[in-house]
């Protein structure tokens, strides 16, 4: 599974070009599933989930890009369904579009739903937006842990990649997300990390990592 890990979706031509390259065909020839689950743990999450699914998020474009078909993969529903009801649909998808919200809530439901077990065998492209990107990393750092299960507080996530991500760097509506704060955050985790703004994405293709940016980013090696 290749990954396009964004801070805010497909926000500029460079990230759009990377998306098309990873898909290997035009967007309007691709079948997509969108995953709004991470939104539900946010305040106002019901409205955020609807805006994402409806393609009404022009600041973080994902669903509204002109896909051939679009379906909703709501992870909280999957444990109540037989696998033959939903697994074939996931296997047919060209791309999974994974919304932002709470990364730990998303991590919980990726595992609870059974999607985590399916990921290694999928050919679909994973396109993450904020939490949808963070969940693929080994750790998010304590700064990004808000929701946690009754079993306890933990910042570990799926570990599909071996680096962490701090999104939304220098965002005007997030005064605590300066590059200096990102550097402090990176010092609290024991693996490599990237701090990226909303015009930057991290591409992982065939195990190779590439940064695509029309903005600001920084790599914190280990």
Short mmCIF file of C-alpha atoms in Angstrom, two decimals:
data_model
loop_
_atom_site.label_atom_id
_atom_site.label_comp_id
_atom_site.label_asym_id
_atom_site.label_seq_id
_atom_site.Cartn_x
_atom_site.Cartn_y
_atom_site.Cartn_z
CA UNK A 1 0.00 0.00 0.00
CA UNK A 2 1.37 3.40 -1.05
CA UNK A 3 0.65 6.45 1.08
CA UNK A 4 0.04 10.14 0.50
CA UNK A 5 0.19 11.69 3.96
CA UNK A 6 -1.07 15.27 3.95
CA UNK A 7 -1.72 17.93 6.53
CA UNK A 8 -4.80 19.37 4.82
CA UNK A 9 -5.69 17.32 1.77
CA UNK A 10 -4.91 18.08 -1.86
CA UNK A 11 -4.20 21.77 -1.42
CA UNK A 12 -1.92 22.63 -4.35
CA UNK A 13 -0.82 21.43 -7.81
CA UNK A 14 2.29 19.65 -6.51
CA UNK A 15 0.30 17.47 -4.11
CA UNK A 16 -2.35 16.94 -6.82
CA UNK A 17 0.33 15.76 -9.25
CA UNK A 18 1.70 13.39 -6.61
CA UNK A 19 -1.79 11.98 -6.09
CA UNK A 20 -2.29 11.27 -9.79
CA UNK A 21 1.18 9.75 -10.06
CA UNK A 22 0.48 7.39 -7.16
CA UNK A 23 -2.91 6.41 -8.57
CA UNK A 24 -1.38 5.62 -11.94
CA UNK A 25 -4.46 6.89 -13.80
CA UNK A 26 -6.72 9.96 -13.86
CA UNK A 27 -8.86 10.71 -10.82
CA UNK A 28 -12.07 10.37 -12.81
CA UNK A 29 -11.16 6.75 -13.55
CA UNK A 30 -10.73 5.85 -9.87
CA UNK A 31 -13.16 4.44 -7.32
CA UNK A 32 -12.80 5.92 -3.85
CA UNK A 33 -13.96 5.20 -0.32
CA UNK A 34 -13.93 7.99 2.24
CA UNK A 35 -13.43 7.34 5.96
CA UNK A 36 -14.92 10.08 8.18
CA UNK A 37 -14.46 8.21 11.48
CA UNK A 38 -11.79 10.41 13.08
CA UNK A 39 -14.16 13.40 12.95
CA UNK A 40 -16.57 11.91 15.46
CA UNK A 41 -14.26 12.43 18.44
CA UNK A 42 -14.00 16.17 17.75
CA UNK A 43 -16.36 18.76 19.16
CA UNK A 44 -18.73 19.46 16.29
CA UNK A 45 -17.66 16.18 14.77
CA UNK A 46 -21.08 15.30 13.36
CA UNK A 47 -21.02 18.38 11.15
CA UNK A 48 -17.37 17.83 10.26
CA UNK A 49 -18.07 14.26 9.20
CA UNK A 50 -20.97 15.39 7.01
CA UNK A 51 -18.92 18.16 5.37
CA UNK A 52 -16.18 15.69 4.54
CA UNK A 53 -18.50 13.04 3.11
CA UNK A 54 -20.48 15.64 1.16
CA UNK A 55 -17.37 17.15 -0.41
CA UNK A 56 -18.00 20.48 1.29
CA UNK A 57 -14.48 21.10 2.61
CA UNK A 58 -12.82 23.46 0.10
CA UNK A 59 -9.97 24.24 2.53
CA UNK A 60 -9.07 20.53 2.73
CA UNK A 61 -10.11 19.04 -0.63
CA UNK A 62 -10.38 15.25 -0.80
CA UNK A 63 -13.85 13.95 -1.69
CA UNK A 64 -14.62 16.77 -4.10
CA UNK A 65 -11.83 16.01 -6.61
CA UNK A 66 -13.96 14.29 -9.25
CA UNK A 67 -13.67 10.57 -8.47
CA UNK A 68 -15.49 8.06 -10.71
CA UNK A 69 -17.37 6.72 -7.69
CA UNK A 70 -17.47 7.45 -3.98
CA UNK A 71 -18.56 5.36 -1.00
CA UNK A 72 -18.48 5.89 2.75
CA UNK A 73 -16.48 3.44 4.87
CA UNK A 74 -17.61 4.19 8.44
CA UNK A 75 -15.33 2.12 10.64
CA UNK A 76 -17.58 2.19 13.71
CA UNK A 77 -20.23 0.26 11.74
CA UNK A 78 -17.99 -2.58 10.57
CA UNK A 79 -17.86 -4.73 13.74
CA UNK A 80 -21.63 -5.26 13.43
CA UNK A 81 -21.33 -6.53 9.85
CA UNK A 82 -20.08 -9.76 8.36
CA UNK A 83 -16.73 -9.32 6.62
CA UNK A 84 -18.14 -10.49 3.29
CA UNK A 85 -20.45 -7.47 3.47
CA UNK A 86 -17.65 -4.89 3.38
CA UNK A 87 -14.24 -6.45 2.66
CA UNK A 88 -14.89 -6.97 -1.09
CA UNK A 89 -15.84 -3.32 -1.44
CA UNK A 90 -12.62 -2.21 0.23
CA UNK A 91 -10.56 -4.52 -1.97
CA UNK A 92 -12.13 -3.00 -5.10
CA UNK A 93 -11.30 0.59 -4.15
CA UNK A 94 -8.46 2.45 -5.85
CA UNK A 95 -8.07 4.88 -2.98
CA UNK A 96 -9.02 5.34 0.67
CA UNK A 97 -9.54 8.98 1.65
CA UNK A 98 -9.11 9.29 5.42
CA UNK A 99 -10.36 12.42 7.15
CA UNK A 100 -8.81 14.32 10.02
CA UNK A 101 -10.03 14.51 13.58
CA UNK A 102 -8.70 12.54 16.53
CA UNK A 103 -5.84 10.18 15.58
CA UNK A 104 -6.21 7.94 18.63
CA UNK A 105 -9.94 7.46 18.05
CA UNK A 106 -9.22 6.65 14.42
CA UNK A 107 -6.47 4.20 15.46
CA UNK A 108 -8.85 2.47 17.86
CA UNK A 109 -11.50 1.94 15.20
CA UNK A 110 -9.08 0.87 12.47
CA UNK A 111 -8.11 -1.97 14.80
CA UNK A 112 -11.57 -2.70 16.20
CA UNK A 113 -13.13 -2.77 12.73
CA UNK A 114 -10.66 -5.28 11.32
CA UNK A 115 -9.36 -2.83 8.72
CA UNK A 116 -5.87 -2.95 10.25
CA UNK A 117 -5.64 -6.66 9.46
CA UNK A 118 -6.67 -6.01 5.87
CA UNK A 119 -4.28 -3.13 5.12
CA UNK A 120 -1.14 -5.20 4.27
CA UNK A 121 -2.99 -7.01 1.47
CA UNK A 122 -4.64 -3.96 -0.13
CA UNK A 123 -3.58 -2.38 -3.42
CA UNK A 124 -5.46 0.85 -2.67
CA UNK A 125 -3.69 4.16 -2.14
CA UNK A 126 -4.09 5.59 1.37
CA UNK A 127 -4.57 9.38 1.34
CA UNK A 128 -4.54 10.80 4.84
CA UNK A 129 -5.59 14.23 6.03
CA UNK A 130 -4.07 15.25 9.39
CA UNK A 131 -5.23 12.46 11.76
CA UNK A 132 -5.65 10.26 8.70
CA UNK A 133 -1.90 10.69 8.18
CA UNK A 134 -0.82 10.55 11.83
CA UNK A 135 -2.48 7.18 12.33
CA UNK A 136 -0.02 5.51 9.95
CA UNK A 137 2.98 6.55 12.08
CA UNK A 138 4.49 4.67 15.05
CA UNK A 139 3.73 7.44 17.58
CA UNK A 140 1.87 10.75 17.55
CA UNK A 141 3.47 12.18 20.69
CA UNK A 142 1.57 13.10 23.84
CA UNK A 143 0.55 16.49 22.40
CA UNK A 144 -1.85 14.74 20.01
CA UNK A 145 -3.47 12.40 22.54
CA UNK A 146 -6.92 13.69 23.49
CA UNK A 147 -9.32 10.74 23.25
CA UNK A 148 -8.12 7.43 24.66
CA UNK A 149 -9.78 4.09 25.39
CA UNK A 150 -10.68 2.92 28.86
CA UNK A 151 -7.57 0.71 28.85
CA UNK A 152 -5.36 3.78 29.29
CA UNK A 153 -3.55 6.68 27.66
CA UNK A 154 -1.08 5.78 24.92
CA UNK A 155 0.34 7.59 21.88
CA UNK A 156 1.26 4.56 19.76
CA UNK A 157 -0.45 4.15 16.39
CA UNK A 158 -0.26 1.73 13.45
CA UNK A 159 3.46 2.03 12.66
CA UNK A 160 3.02 1.47 8.93
CA UNK A 161 5.82 4.03 8.45
CA UNK A 162 8.82 4.56 10.73
CA UNK A 163 8.46 8.34 11.19
CA UNK A 164 5.99 10.61 12.99
CA UNK A 165 4.23 13.69 11.61
CA UNK A 166 3.35 17.07 13.10
CA UNK A 167 0.72 18.65 10.78
CA UNK A 168 -0.58 22.21 10.32
CA UNK A 169 2.75 23.91 11.11
CA UNK A 170 2.42 27.72 11.26
CA UNK A 171 -1.34 27.55 10.67
CA UNK A 172 -2.85 31.02 11.32
CA UNK A 173 -5.74 29.53 13.33
CA UNK A 174 -3.44 27.33 15.43
CA UNK A 175 -1.02 29.61 17.29
CA UNK A 176 0.50 26.69 19.19
CA UNK A 177 1.67 25.02 15.97
CA UNK A 178 4.85 26.98 15.34
CA UNK A 179 7.95 25.31 13.96
CA UNK A 180 9.58 25.89 17.34
CA UNK A 181 6.78 23.91 19.00
CA UNK A 182 7.16 21.20 16.36
CA UNK A 183 10.86 20.95 17.23
CA UNK A 184 9.98 20.60 20.92
CA UNK A 185 7.40 17.91 20.03
CA UNK A 186 9.96 16.01 17.94
CA UNK A 187 12.25 15.90 20.95
CA UNK A 188 9.63 13.96 22.91
CA UNK A 189 9.55 10.98 20.55
CA UNK A 190 12.26 8.42 19.82
CA UNK A 191 11.89 8.06 16.05
CA UNK A 192 12.37 10.33 13.03
CA UNK A 193 9.69 12.91 12.34
CA UNK A 194 8.44 15.47 9.84
CA UNK A 195 6.81 18.79 10.63
CA UNK A 196 4.66 19.86 7.67
CA UNK A 197 2.40 22.77 6.86
CA UNK A 198 -0.86 22.58 4.92
CA UNK A 199 0.93 22.90 1.56
CA UNK A 200 3.13 19.86 2.20
CA UNK A 201 2.67 16.10 1.96
CA UNK A 202 4.84 13.05 2.57
CA UNK A 203 4.76 10.39 -0.16
CA UNK A 204 5.62 6.78 0.65
CA UNK A 205 5.86 4.67 -2.49
CA UNK A 206 7.42 1.20 -2.58
CA UNK A 207 9.07 2.00 0.75
CA UNK A 208 10.69 5.23 -0.50
CA UNK A 209 9.90 8.49 1.28
CA UNK A 210 9.60 11.80 -0.58
CA UNK A 211 8.39 15.22 0.59
CA UNK A 212 6.19 17.17 -1.84
CA UNK A 213 5.78 20.79 -0.87
CA UNK A 214 4.86 24.29 -1.94
CA UNK A 215 5.18 25.43 1.66
CA UNK A 216 7.23 24.82 4.80
CA UNK A 217 8.47 21.60 6.32
CA UNK A 218 11.31 20.17 8.36
CA UNK A 219 12.78 16.73 8.90
CA UNK A 220 13.89 15.66 12.37
CA UNK A 221 16.14 12.58 11.92
CA UNK A 222 17.02 10.04 14.60
#
